[in-house]
Amino acid sequence: QVHLVESGGGLVQAGGSLRLSCEAASFIVGINAMGWYRQAPGKQRELVASLTTGGVSNYAHSVKGRFTISRDGAKNTVFLQMNSLKAEDTAVYYCYADRQPPYSPSNYWGQGTQVTVSS
């Protein structure tokens, strides 16, 4: 059963832009935050950006000023606008959704979408 559906990855030249989307299945209720992690080959997965339902956002230092996370709360969809992309942004990007107790499971993950930035 698909829980989070991601789209928008691809190949782009350095300096270009991409927009990732992630929609949570309608049966997933009680989401308090959504966001994106990424994992490059040979590296650990790292948080890229997150956004709470209260509107609080958080960004990795490496993407501040270039990436913007936003959300369509009515559709449980989160977006990641990525501008001024660099080769080091190349990674598989994973969407996630967090829920607090009493909801279980406490988080869901997308299948990942590849972002490749050519220099």
mmCIF file of N, CA, C and O in Angstrom, residues 71-117:
data_model
loop_
_atom_site.group_PDB
_atom_site.id
_atom_site.type_symbol
_atom_site.label_atom_id
_atom_site.label_comp_id
_atom_site.label_asym_id
_atom_site.label_seq_id
_atom_site.Cartn_x
_atom_site.Cartn_y
_atom_site.Cartn_z
ATOM 1 N N ARG A 71 3.652 23.706 1.971
ATOM 2 C CA ARG A 71 2.700 22.616 2.163
ATOM 3 C C ARG A 71 1.307 23.054 1.778
ATOM 4 O O ARG A 71 0.914 24.203 1.998
ATOM 5 N N ASP A 72 0.585 22.142 1.175
ATOM 6 C CA ASP A 72 -0.848 22.288 0.942
ATOM 7 C C ASP A 72 -1.533 21.412 1.975
ATOM 8 O O ASP A 72 -1.677 20.210 1.789
ATOM 9 N N GLY A 73 -1.930 22.018 3.086
ATOM 10 C CA GLY A 73 -2.481 21.240 4.179
ATOM 11 C C GLY A 73 -3.761 20.516 3.829
ATOM 12 O O GLY A 73 -4.025 19.423 4.314
ATOM 13 N N ALA A 74 -4.542 21.117 2.950
ATOM 14 C CA ALA A 74 -5.814 20.504 2.579
ATOM 15 C C ALA A 74 -5.605 19.187 1.855
ATOM 16 O O ALA A 74 -6.452 18.295 1.903
ATOM 17 N N LYS A 75 -4.458 19.064 1.186
ATOM 18 C CA LYS A 75 -4.187 17.861 0.402
ATOM 19 C C LYS A 75 -3.087 17.018 1.019
ATOM 20 O O LYS A 75 -2.639 16.055 0.417
ATOM 21 N N ASN A 76 -2.609 17.379 2.218
ATOM 22 C CA ASN A 76 -1.497 16.645 2.843
ATOM 23 C C ASN A 76 -0.334 16.491 1.876
ATOM 24 O O ASN A 76 0.227 15.394 1.732
ATOM 25 N N THR A 77 -0.002 17.571 1.211
ATOM 26 C CA THR A 77 1.064 17.557 0.227
ATOM 27 C C THR A 77 2.146 18.551 0.625
ATOM 28 O O THR A 77 1.833 19.662 1.067
ATOM 29 N N VAL A 78 3.390 18.132 0.481
ATOM 30 C CA VAL A 78 4.510 19.012 0.777
ATOM 31 C C VAL A 78 5.350 19.161 -0.489
ATOM 32 O O VAL A 78 5.459 18.227 -1.289
ATOM 33 N N PHE A 79 5.884 20.368 -0.664
ATOM 34 C CA PHE A 79 6.678 20.686 -1.829
ATOM 35 C C PHE A 79 8.076 21.128 -1.388
ATOM 36 O O PHE A 79 8.237 21.736 -0.328
ATOM 37 N N LEU A 80 9.045 20.843 -2.236
ATOM 38 C CA LEU A 80 10.401 21.336 -2.008
ATOM 39 C C LEU A 80 10.868 22.007 -3.287
ATOM 40 O O LEU A 80 11.143 21.335 -4.277
ATOM 41 N N GLN A 81 10.925 23.332 -3.255
ATOM 42 C CA GLN A 81 11.435 24.096 -4.385
ATOM 43 C C GLN A 81 12.935 24.221 -4.221
ATOM 44 O O GLN A 81 13.406 24.777 -3.221
ATOM 45 N N MET A 82 13.663 23.715 -5.187
ATOM 46 C CA MET A 82 15.124 23.701 -5.116
ATOM 47 C C MET A 82 15.689 24.581 -6.227
ATOM 48 O O MET A 82 15.514 24.270 -7.404
ATOM 49 N N ASN A 83 16.314 25.662 -5.833
ATOM 50 C CA ASN A 83 16.914 26.591 -6.783
ATOM 51 C C ASN A 83 18.434 26.603 -6.634
ATOM 52 O O ASN A 83 18.970 26.130 -5.629
ATOM 53 N N SER A 84 19.096 27.145 -7.633
ATOM 54 C CA SER A 84 20.565 27.249 -7.613
ATOM 55 C C SER A 84 21.205 25.919 -7.233
ATOM 56 O O SER A 84 22.082 25.841 -6.373
ATOM 57 N N LEU A 85 20.757 24.879 -7.886
ATOM 58 C CA LEU A 85 21.225 23.539 -7.546
ATOM 59 C C LEU A 85 22.707 23.379 -7.831
ATOM 60 O O LEU A 85 23.255 23.952 -8.803
ATOM 61 N N LYS A 86 23.343 22.592 -6.971
ATOM 62 C CA LYS A 86 24.759 22.314 -7.080
ATOM 63 C C LYS A 86 24.980 20.811 -7.251
ATOM 64 O O LYS A 86 24.111 20.007 -6.902
ATOM 65 N N ALA A 87 26.138 20.464 -7.739
ATOM 66 C CA ALA A 87 26.448 19.046 -7.936
ATOM 67 C C ALA A 87 26.321 18.270 -6.628
ATOM 68 O O ALA A 87 25.875 17.116 -6.612
ATOM 69 N N GLU A 88 26.663 18.916 -5.521
ATOM 70 C CA GLU A 88 26.597 18.239 -4.224
ATOM 71 C C GLU A 88 25.171 18.023 -3.718
ATOM 72 O O GLU A 88 24.970 17.386 -2.682
ATOM 73 N N ASP A 89 24.184 18.553 -4.437
ATOM 74 C CA ASP A 89 22.787 18.276 -4.096
ATOM 75 C C ASP A 89 22.327 16.947 -4.687
ATOM 76 O O ASP A 89 21.212 16.496 -4.400
ATOM 77 N N THR A 90 23.156 16.349 -5.513
ATOM 78 C CA THR A 90 22.807 15.064 -6.115
ATOM 79 C C THR A 90 22.610 14.010 -5.037
ATOM 80 O O THR A 90 23.492 13.789 -4.198
ATOM 81 N N ALA A 91 21.442 13.380 -5.037
ATOM 82 C CA ALA A 91 21.103 12.389 -4.019
ATOM 83 C C ALA A 91 19.725 11.810 -4.333
ATOM 84 O O ALA A 91 19.019 12.309 -5.211
ATOM 85 N N VAL A 92 19.375 10.790 -3.583
ATOM 86 C CA VAL A 92 17.992 10.325 -3.574
ATOM 87 C C VAL A 92 17.278 11.087 -2.458
ATOM 88 O O VAL A 92 17.745 11.107 -1.316
ATOM 89 N N TYR A 93 16.181 11.701 -2.796
ATOM 90 C CA TYR A 93 15.423 12.500 -1.845
ATOM 91 C C TYR A 93 14.202 11.699 -1.378
ATOM 92 O O TYR A 93 13.427 11.189 -2.193
ATOM 93 N N TYR A 94 14.054 11.632 -0.058
ATOM 94 C CA TYR A 94 12.977 10.863 0.552
ATOM 95 C C TYR A 94 12.035 11.792 1.313
ATOM 96 O O TYR A 94 12.472 12.567 2.168
ATOM 97 N N CYS A 95 10.774 11.671 1.029
ATOM 98 C CA CYS A 95 9.763 12.405 1.765
ATOM 99 C C CYS A 95 9.384 11.620 3.012
ATOM 100 O O CYS A 95 9.427 10.386 3.015
ATOM 101 N N TYR A 96 9.020 12.329 4.068
ATOM 102 C CA TYR A 96 8.540 11.651 5.265
ATOM 103 C C TYR A 96 7.388 12.449 5.867
ATOM 104 O O TYR A 96 7.225 13.637 5.613
ATOM 105 N N ALA A 97 6.605 11.746 6.683
ATOM 106 C CA ALA A 97 5.520 12.376 7.430
ATOM 107 C C ALA A 97 5.565 11.852 8.858
ATOM 108 O O ALA A 97 5.662 10.642 9.074
ATOM 109 N N ASP A 98 5.527 12.765 9.808
ATOM 110 C CA ASP A 98 5.582 12.406 11.229
ATOM 111 C C ASP A 98 4.218 12.567 11.879
ATOM 112 O O ASP A 98 3.481 13.509 11.574
ATOM 113 N N ARG A 99 3.953 11.682 12.813
ATOM 114 C CA ARG A 99 2.732 11.776 13.603
ATOM 115 C C ARG A 99 3.088 11.586 15.072
ATOM 116 O O ARG A 99 3.991 10.838 15.414
ATOM 117 N N GLN A 100 2.356 12.248 15.935
ATOM 118 C CA GLN A 100 2.581 12.110 17.371
ATOM 119 C C GLN A 100 1.586 11.112 17.956
ATOM 120 O O GLN A 100 0.554 10.833 17.344
ATOM 121 N N PRO A 101 1.887 10.563 19.142
ATOM 122 C CA PRO A 101 0.917 9.683 19.813
ATOM 123 C C PRO A 101 -0.428 10.380 19.972
ATOM 124 O O PRO A 101 -0.480 11.595 20.144
ATOM 125 N N PRO A 102 -1.516 9.625 19.877
ATOM 126 C CA PRO A 102 -1.636 8.165 19.909
ATOM 127 C C PRO A 102 -1.553 7.494 18.548
ATOM 128 O O PRO A 102 -1.781 6.291 18.440
ATOM 129 N N TYR A 103 -1.214 8.289 17.486
ATOM 130 C CA TYR A 103 -1.219 7.711 16.163
ATOM 131 C C TYR A 103 -0.036 6.766 15.986
ATOM 132 O O TYR A 103 1.084 7.033 16.422
ATOM 133 N N SER A 104 -0.264 5.675 15.327
ATOM 134 C CA SER A 104 0.768 4.697 15.031
ATOM 135 C C SER A 104 0.514 4.118 13.645
ATOM 136 O O SER A 104 -0.636 3.856 13.297
ATOM 137 N N PRO A 105 1.544 3.932 12.825
ATOM 138 C CA PRO A 105 2.942 4.237 13.131
ATOM 139 C C PRO A 105 3.211 5.731 13.229
ATOM 140 O O PRO A 105 2.407 6.544 12.789
ATOM 141 N N SER A 106 4.359 6.052 13.804
ATOM 142 C CA SER A 106 4.669 7.459 14.049
ATOM 143 C C SER A 106 5.233 8.163 12.832
ATOM 144 O O SER A 106 5.305 9.393 12.811
ATOM 145 N N ASN A 107 5.675 7.417 11.822
ATOM 146 C CA ASN A 107 6.159 8.064 10.608
ATOM 147 C C ASN A 107 5.976 7.168 9.391
ATOM 148 O O ASN A 107 5.848 5.953 9.494
ATOM 149 N N TYR A 108 5.936 7.832 8.267
ATOM 150 C CA TYR A 108 5.850 7.182 6.965
ATOM 151 C C TYR A 108 6.964 7.734 6.078
ATOM 152 O O TYR A 108 7.404 8.886 6.251
ATOM 153 N N TRP A 109 7.374 6.916 5.115
ATOM 154 C CA TRP A 109 8.429 7.330 4.187
ATOM 155 C C TRP A 109 7.996 7.087 2.755
ATOM 156 O O TRP A 109 7.281 6.118 2.459
ATOM 157 N N GLY A 110 8.454 7.978 1.873
ATOM 158 C CA GLY A 110 8.254 7.777 0.455
ATOM 159 C C GLY A 110 9.300 6.821 -0.105
ATOM 160 O O GLY A 110 10.234 6.426 0.584
ATOM 161 N N GLN A 111 9.127 6.487 -1.378
ATOM 162 C CA GLN A 111 10.008 5.517 -2.016
ATOM 163 C C GLN A 111 11.336 6.146 -2.473
ATOM 164 O O GLN A 111 12.279 5.421 -2.807
ATOM 165 N N GLY A 112 11.400 7.439 -2.479
ATOM 166 C CA GLY A 112 12.617 8.136 -2.901
ATOM 167 C C GLY A 112 12.549 8.560 -4.350
ATOM 168 O O GLY A 112 11.999 7.846 -5.195
ATOM 169 N N THR A 113 13.100 9.719 -4.630
ATOM 170 C CA THR A 113 13.170 10.216 -5.997
ATOM 171 C C THR A 113 14.591 10.729 -6.240
ATOM 172 O O THR A 113 15.158 11.436 -5.403
ATOM 173 N N GLN A 114 15.147 10.375 -7.381
ATOM 174 C CA GLN A 114 16.531 10.718 -7.695
ATOM 175 C C GLN A 114 16.632 12.143 -8.223
ATOM 176 O O GLN A 114 15.880 12.531 -9.126
ATOM 177 N N VAL A 115 17.551 12.898 -7.643
ATOM 178 C CA VAL A 115 17.895 14.229 -8.138
ATOM 179 C C VAL A 115 19.367 14.195 -8.535
ATOM 180 O O VAL A 115 20.223 13.866 -7.716
ATOM 181 N N THR A 116 19.626 14.499 -9.791
ATOM 182 C CA THR A 116 20.996 14.505 -10.288
ATOM 183 C C THR A 116 21.308 15.877 -10.863
ATOM 184 O O THR A 116 20.584 16.354 -11.742
ATOM 185 N N VAL A 117 22.354 16.492 -10.343
ATOM 186 C CA VAL A 117 22.763 17.816 -10.807
ATOM 187 C C VAL A 117 24.114 17.672 -11.501
ATOM 188 O O VAL A 117 25.090 17.244 -10.882
#
